[in-house]
Tab-separated table of C-alpha atoms and ligand atoms in Angstrom:
chain	number	residue	atom	x	y	z
Z	1	MET	CA	-178.924	85.975	-67.385
Z	2	CYS	CA	-181.595	86.675	-64.742
Z	3	GLU	CA	-182.905	83.891	-62.587
Z	4	LYS	CA	-186.377	82.749	-63.487
Z	5	VAL	CA	-189.373	83.123	-61.175
Z	6	ARG	CA	-189.886	79.782	-59.443
Z	7	ILE	CA	-193.451	78.553	-59.785
Z	8	ALA	CA	-195.407	75.915	-57.853
Z	9	VAL	CA	-198.536	74.486	-59.477
Z	10	LEU	CA	-201.199	72.928	-57.238
Z	11	ALA	CA	-203.638	70.519	-58.889
Z	12	SER	CA	-206.224	67.933	-57.882
Z	13	GLY	CA	-207.203	66.217	-61.116
Z	14	GLY	CA	-206.367	65.651	-64.747
Z	15	GLY	CA	-203.945	68.537	-64.918
Z	16	THR	CA	-204.710	69.848	-68.409
Z	17	ASN	CA	-204.081	73.398	-67.168
Z	18	LEU	CA	-200.769	72.245	-65.713
Z	19	GLN	CA	-199.985	70.756	-69.138
Z	20	ALA	CA	-200.796	74.086	-70.805
Z	21	LEU	CA	-198.308	75.748	-68.449
Z	22	ILE	CA	-195.627	73.121	-69.088
Z	23	ASP	CA	-196.123	73.521	-72.861
Z	24	ALA	CA	-196.004	77.325	-72.585
Z	25	GLU	CA	-192.736	77.148	-70.680
Z	26	ARG	CA	-191.258	74.724	-73.222
Z	27	SER	CA	-192.297	76.768	-76.232
Z	28	GLY	CA	-190.952	79.977	-74.718
Z	29	LYS	CA	-194.357	81.597	-74.155
Z	30	ILE	CA	-193.378	81.792	-70.497
Z	31	GLN	CA	-189.853	83.158	-70.570
Z	32	ASN	CA	-189.264	84.465	-67.082
Z	33	GLY	CA	-190.750	81.602	-65.079
Z	34	GLU	CA	-190.054	77.936	-64.439
Z	35	ILE	CA	-192.326	75.344	-62.903
Z	36	ALA	CA	-190.192	74.003	-60.077
Z	37	LEU	CA	-192.783	72.046	-58.104
Z	38	VAL	CA	-196.179	70.403	-58.570
Z	39	ILE	CA	-198.272	69.502	-55.535
Z	40	CYS	CA	-201.305	67.225	-55.852
Z	41	ASN	CA	-203.715	66.713	-52.990
Z	42	ARG	CA	-205.178	63.512	-54.441
Z	43	LYS	CA	-203.290	60.293	-54.993
Z	44	SER	CA	-205.239	59.636	-58.196
Z	45	ALA	CA	-204.385	63.027	-59.753
Z	46	TYR	CA	-202.952	62.512	-63.242
Z	47	ALA	CA	-201.385	65.958	-62.878
Z	48	ALA	CA	-198.585	64.351	-60.815
Z	49	GLU	CA	-197.787	61.992	-63.698
Z	50	ARG	CA	-197.712	64.919	-66.161
Z	51	ALA	CA	-195.198	66.659	-63.898
Z	52	ARG	CA	-192.991	63.586	-63.640
Z	53	LEU	CA	-193.074	63.076	-67.412
Z	54	ALA	CA	-191.896	66.666	-67.769
Z	55	GLY	CA	-189.104	66.139	-65.240
Z	56	ILE	CA	-190.702	68.397	-62.615
Z	57	ARG	CA	-190.664	67.545	-58.917
Z	58	ALA	CA	-194.117	66.220	-57.994
Z	59	GLU	CA	-195.348	65.713	-54.444
Z	60	ILE	CA	-198.588	64.177	-53.236
Z	61	VAL	CA	-199.706	65.960	-50.075
Z	62	THR	CA	-203.069	64.954	-48.626
Z	63	ARG	CA	-204.990	66.606	-45.828
Z	64	LYS	CA	-205.636	63.209	-44.297
Z	65	GLU	CA	-201.978	62.223	-44.123
Z	66	CYS	CA	-201.085	65.644	-42.702
Z	67	GLY	CA	-203.717	65.378	-39.947
Z	68	GLY	CA	-205.990	68.136	-41.280
Z	69	GLN	CA	-205.886	71.488	-43.073
Z	70	GLU	CA	-203.308	73.054	-40.752
Z	71	GLY	CA	-200.770	70.259	-41.243
Z	72	PHE	CA	-201.556	70.177	-44.953
Z	73	GLU	CA	-200.781	73.874	-45.382
Z	74	ALA	CA	-197.688	73.593	-43.149
Z	75	ARG	CA	-196.318	70.811	-45.374
Z	76	MET	CA	-196.994	72.849	-48.509
Z	77	THR	CA	-195.255	75.866	-46.957
Z	78	GLU	CA	-192.242	73.678	-46.184
Z	79	LEU	CA	-192.080	72.552	-49.807
Z	80	PHE	CA	-192.436	76.137	-51.084
Z	81	GLU	CA	-189.545	77.197	-48.869
Z	82	GLU	CA	-187.424	74.237	-49.920
Z	83	GLU	CA	-187.940	75.145	-53.577
Z	84	ASN	CA	-187.774	78.951	-53.138
Z	85	ILE	CA	-191.222	79.336	-54.665
Z	86	GLU	CA	-192.266	82.872	-55.613
Z	87	LEU	CA	-195.538	82.268	-57.455
Z	88	ILE	CA	-198.245	79.691	-56.709
Z	89	VAL	CA	-200.712	78.650	-59.405
Z	90	LEU	CA	-203.926	76.847	-58.503
Z	91	ALA	CA	-204.721	74.835	-61.618
Z	92	GLY	CA	-207.830	72.832	-60.818
Z	93	PHE	CA	-206.938	72.698	-57.138
Z	94	LEU	CA	-210.052	71.695	-55.238
Z	95	ASN	CA	-209.228	72.724	-51.699
Z	96	ILE	CA	-210.204	75.925	-49.914
Z	97	LEU	CA	-207.092	77.449	-48.373
Z	98	THR	CA	-207.285	79.184	-44.991
Z	99	SER	CA	-207.132	82.977	-44.634
Z	100	ASP	CA	-203.798	82.706	-42.811
Z	101	PHE	CA	-202.216	80.793	-45.650
Z	102	VAL	CA	-203.620	83.073	-48.334
Z	103	ARG	CA	-202.513	86.231	-46.494
Z	104	ARG	CA	-198.970	84.911	-46.245
Z	105	TYR	CA	-198.792	84.813	-50.042
Z	106	ASP	CA	-200.609	88.054	-50.800
Z	107	HIS	CA	-200.704	88.608	-54.611
Z	108	ARG	CA	-198.537	85.512	-55.053
Z	109	ILE	CA	-201.345	82.967	-55.563
Z	110	VAL	CA	-203.432	82.841	-58.726
Z	111	ASN	CA	-206.364	80.622	-59.625
Z	112	ILE	CA	-208.107	79.629	-62.836
Z	113	HIS	CA	-211.887	79.466	-62.561
Z	114	PRO	CA	-214.140	78.054	-65.303
Z	115	SER	CA	-216.682	80.894	-65.568
Z	116	LEU	CA	-216.788	84.653	-66.036
Z	117	ILE	CA	-216.586	85.764	-62.390
Z	118	PRO	CA	-218.826	86.980	-60.718
Z	119	ALA	CA	-221.111	84.460	-62.457
Z	120	PHE	CA	-221.165	80.868	-61.245
Z	121	CYS	CA	-218.427	81.099	-58.644
Z	122	GLY	CA	-217.839	80.871	-54.914
Z	123	GLU	CA	-218.092	77.898	-52.606
Z	124	GLY	CA	-219.298	74.713	-54.254
Z	125	PHE	CA	-218.679	76.010	-57.796
Z	126	TYR	CA	-215.798	73.926	-59.044
Z	127	GLY	CA	-215.060	71.456	-61.807
Z	128	ILE	CA	-218.176	70.651	-63.820
Z	129	VAL	CA	-220.571	72.574	-61.522
Z	130	PRO	CA	-220.136	76.084	-63.057
Z	131	HIS	CA	-220.902	74.592	-66.487
Z	132	GLU	CA	-224.025	72.796	-65.230
Z	133	ALA	CA	-225.164	76.046	-63.633
Z	134	ALA	CA	-224.454	78.066	-66.802
Z	135	LEU	CA	-226.553	75.657	-68.902
Z	136	GLU	CA	-229.337	75.624	-66.335
Z	137	ARG	CA	-229.466	79.435	-66.315
Z	138	GLY	CA	-229.432	79.516	-70.103
Z	139	VAL	CA	-226.580	81.996	-70.534
Z	140	LYS	CA	-225.320	82.392	-74.100
Z	141	ILE	CA	-221.792	83.374	-73.075
Z	142	THR	CA	-219.568	81.863	-70.412
Z	143	GLY	CA	-215.775	81.632	-70.144
Z	144	ALA	CA	-212.904	81.552	-67.705
Z	145	THR	CA	-211.208	83.888	-65.248
Z	146	VAL	CA	-207.701	84.085	-63.810
Z	147	HIS	CA	-207.626	85.933	-60.507
Z	148	PHE	CA	-205.483	86.492	-57.450
Z	149	VAL	CA	-206.538	84.392	-54.476
Z	150	ASN	CA	-207.671	86.156	-51.314
Z	151	GLU	CA	-209.772	85.101	-48.306
Z	152	ILE	CA	-213.021	85.090	-50.274
Z	153	ALA	CA	-213.653	82.069	-52.508
Z	154	ASP	CA	-213.152	83.297	-56.116
Z	155	GLY	CA	-213.227	86.867	-54.746
Z	156	GLY	CA	-209.707	88.124	-55.467
Z	157	GLU	CA	-208.637	90.730	-58.011
Z	158	ILE	CA	-209.309	89.660	-61.594
Z	159	ILE	CA	-206.236	89.366	-63.839
Z	160	ALA	CA	-207.698	88.027	-67.101
Z	161	GLN	CA	-210.976	86.793	-68.543
Z	162	LYS	CA	-212.014	85.262	-71.839
Z	163	ALA	CA	-215.536	84.690	-73.095
Z	164	VAL	CA	-216.706	81.475	-74.781
Z	165	GLU	CA	-219.974	80.881	-76.603
Z	166	VAL	CA	-222.541	78.422	-75.258
Z	167	LEU	CA	-223.966	76.461	-78.207
Z	168	PRO	CA	-227.315	74.733	-78.657
Z	169	GLY	CA	-227.168	71.120	-77.502
Z	170	ASP	CA	-224.184	71.653	-75.206
Z	171	THR	CA	-223.819	69.206	-72.346
Z	172	PRO	CA	-221.814	70.290	-69.272
Z	173	GLU	CA	-218.920	68.117	-70.469
Z	174	VAL	CA	-218.929	69.553	-74.011
Z	175	LEU	CA	-219.073	73.095	-72.635
Z	176	GLN	CA	-216.317	72.366	-70.116
Z	177	ARG	CA	-214.023	71.159	-72.888
Z	178	ARG	CA	-214.748	74.239	-75.062
Z	179	VAL	CA	-214.074	76.587	-72.130
Z	180	MET	CA	-210.764	74.810	-71.503
Z	181	GLU	CA	-209.690	74.877	-75.156
Z	182	GLN	CA	-210.842	78.391	-76.001
Z	183	ALA	CA	-210.162	80.136	-72.702
Z	184	GLU	CA	-208.400	78.360	-69.802
Z	185	TRP	CA	-205.405	76.935	-71.671
Z	186	ILE	CA	-204.812	80.348	-73.242
Z	187	ILE	CA	-205.373	82.863	-70.447
Z	188	LEU	CA	-203.682	80.907	-67.650
Z	189	PRO	CA	-200.250	80.654	-69.337
Z	190	ALA	CA	-200.592	84.254	-70.586
Z	191	ALA	CA	-201.388	85.546	-67.090
Z	192	VAL	CA	-198.566	83.515	-65.509
Z	193	SER	CA	-196.144	84.824	-68.132
Z	194	MET	CA	-197.232	88.419	-67.451
Z	195	LEU	CA	-196.847	87.971	-63.673
Z	196	CYS	CA	-193.390	86.403	-64.070
Z	197	ASP	CA	-192.335	89.348	-66.247
Z	198	ARG	CA	-193.635	91.733	-63.599
Z	199	LEU	CA	-191.885	89.900	-60.741
Z	200	THR	CA	-188.648	89.782	-62.740
Z	201	GLU	CA	-188.782	93.537	-63.412
Z	202	ARG	CA	-189.228	94.103	-59.688
Z	203	LYS	CA	-186.133	92.017	-58.882
Z	204	ASN	CA	-183.872	93.941	-61.286
E	1	GAR	C1	-210.573	73.329	-64.760
E	1	GAR	O1	-211.708	73.507	-65.557
E	1	GAR	C2	-210.437	74.465	-63.759
E	1	GAR	O2	-210.833	75.696	-64.277
E	1	GAR	C3	-211.378	74.007	-62.683
E	1	GAR	O3	-211.152	72.607	-62.580
E	1	GAR	C4	-210.747	72.105	-63.854
E	1	GAR	C5	-209.451	71.347	-63.685
E	1	GAR	O4	-209.044	70.724	-64.879
E	1	GAR	N1	-211.123	74.696	-61.454
E	1	GAR	C6	-212.084	75.038	-60.601
E	1	GAR	O5	-213.250	74.744	-60.753
E	1	GAR	C7	-211.626	75.834	-59.375
E	1	GAR	N2	-212.728	76.482	-58.748
E	1	GAR	P1	-207.548	70.261	-65.103
E	1	GAR	O6	-207.120	69.415	-63.900
E	1	GAR	O7	-207.595	69.437	-66.354
E	1	GAR	O8	-206.684	71.476	-65.264
C-alpha cells in the first residue's frame, strides 16, 4: 500500500474546518492523506483539543513565545520537518505568513476563505469580517474559496469555490454558520482529498 500524504493543519480558533477534515479522513472521503500534525497559534484555540481527541499530535506555537514572526515560522518549519509534512492546510489560521515561508512551500499550502474571492478578501478580512462586509454591501450570494497560498493575502490560485445564498434577516453570525455548513466544510475536505490524490500520483 502507498504511504499517505502527511498533512499539517494550522488553526487559530474553534477548529470546525479541522473537524471537517478529521471526519473526512475517518469516513474515507480523504483516502490518500492523513492529518499528522495540528499547530495552533493561540492557547485558547479549541482546535488543539479537537486534534487531541482525535489522537493527532497538537502543538501550540505562539509568535510571542518564539520571539516574533521569524522564530514562529522557524519553529513551525522544524515541526513540519519532524513530521515529514507534505501539505499544509490553513483552516481558520489568523496569521499572515512571510513571503519567504510561503515561497518555501510553493503549491503546498492551501487556505479556506469565507467569501467568493475576489470579493471581501485581503488583509483584515478574516473570521466574521467578510460576512459583515457582504451584508453591508447587500450581496445576494456569497460563499467560500479554497486557494493556494502565495505572497499576496488571499491572492493565490483558486482551487475550489462554492456559492451560498444570503437570506433576508441574516446576521453576520447566521450567515457565517450557513457558509460553513453549505460551503467550507464541503469544499475544504474535497480540495484536500483531490490534492492528496494528485501528490500521490506524482510519487508513484
Ligand atoms: C472560518 O470561517 C474560515 O473560513 C475563516 O475563519 C473561520 C475559522 O473557523 N478563515 C479566514 O477568515 C481566513 N482568512 P473554524 O476555526 O471553526 O474552522
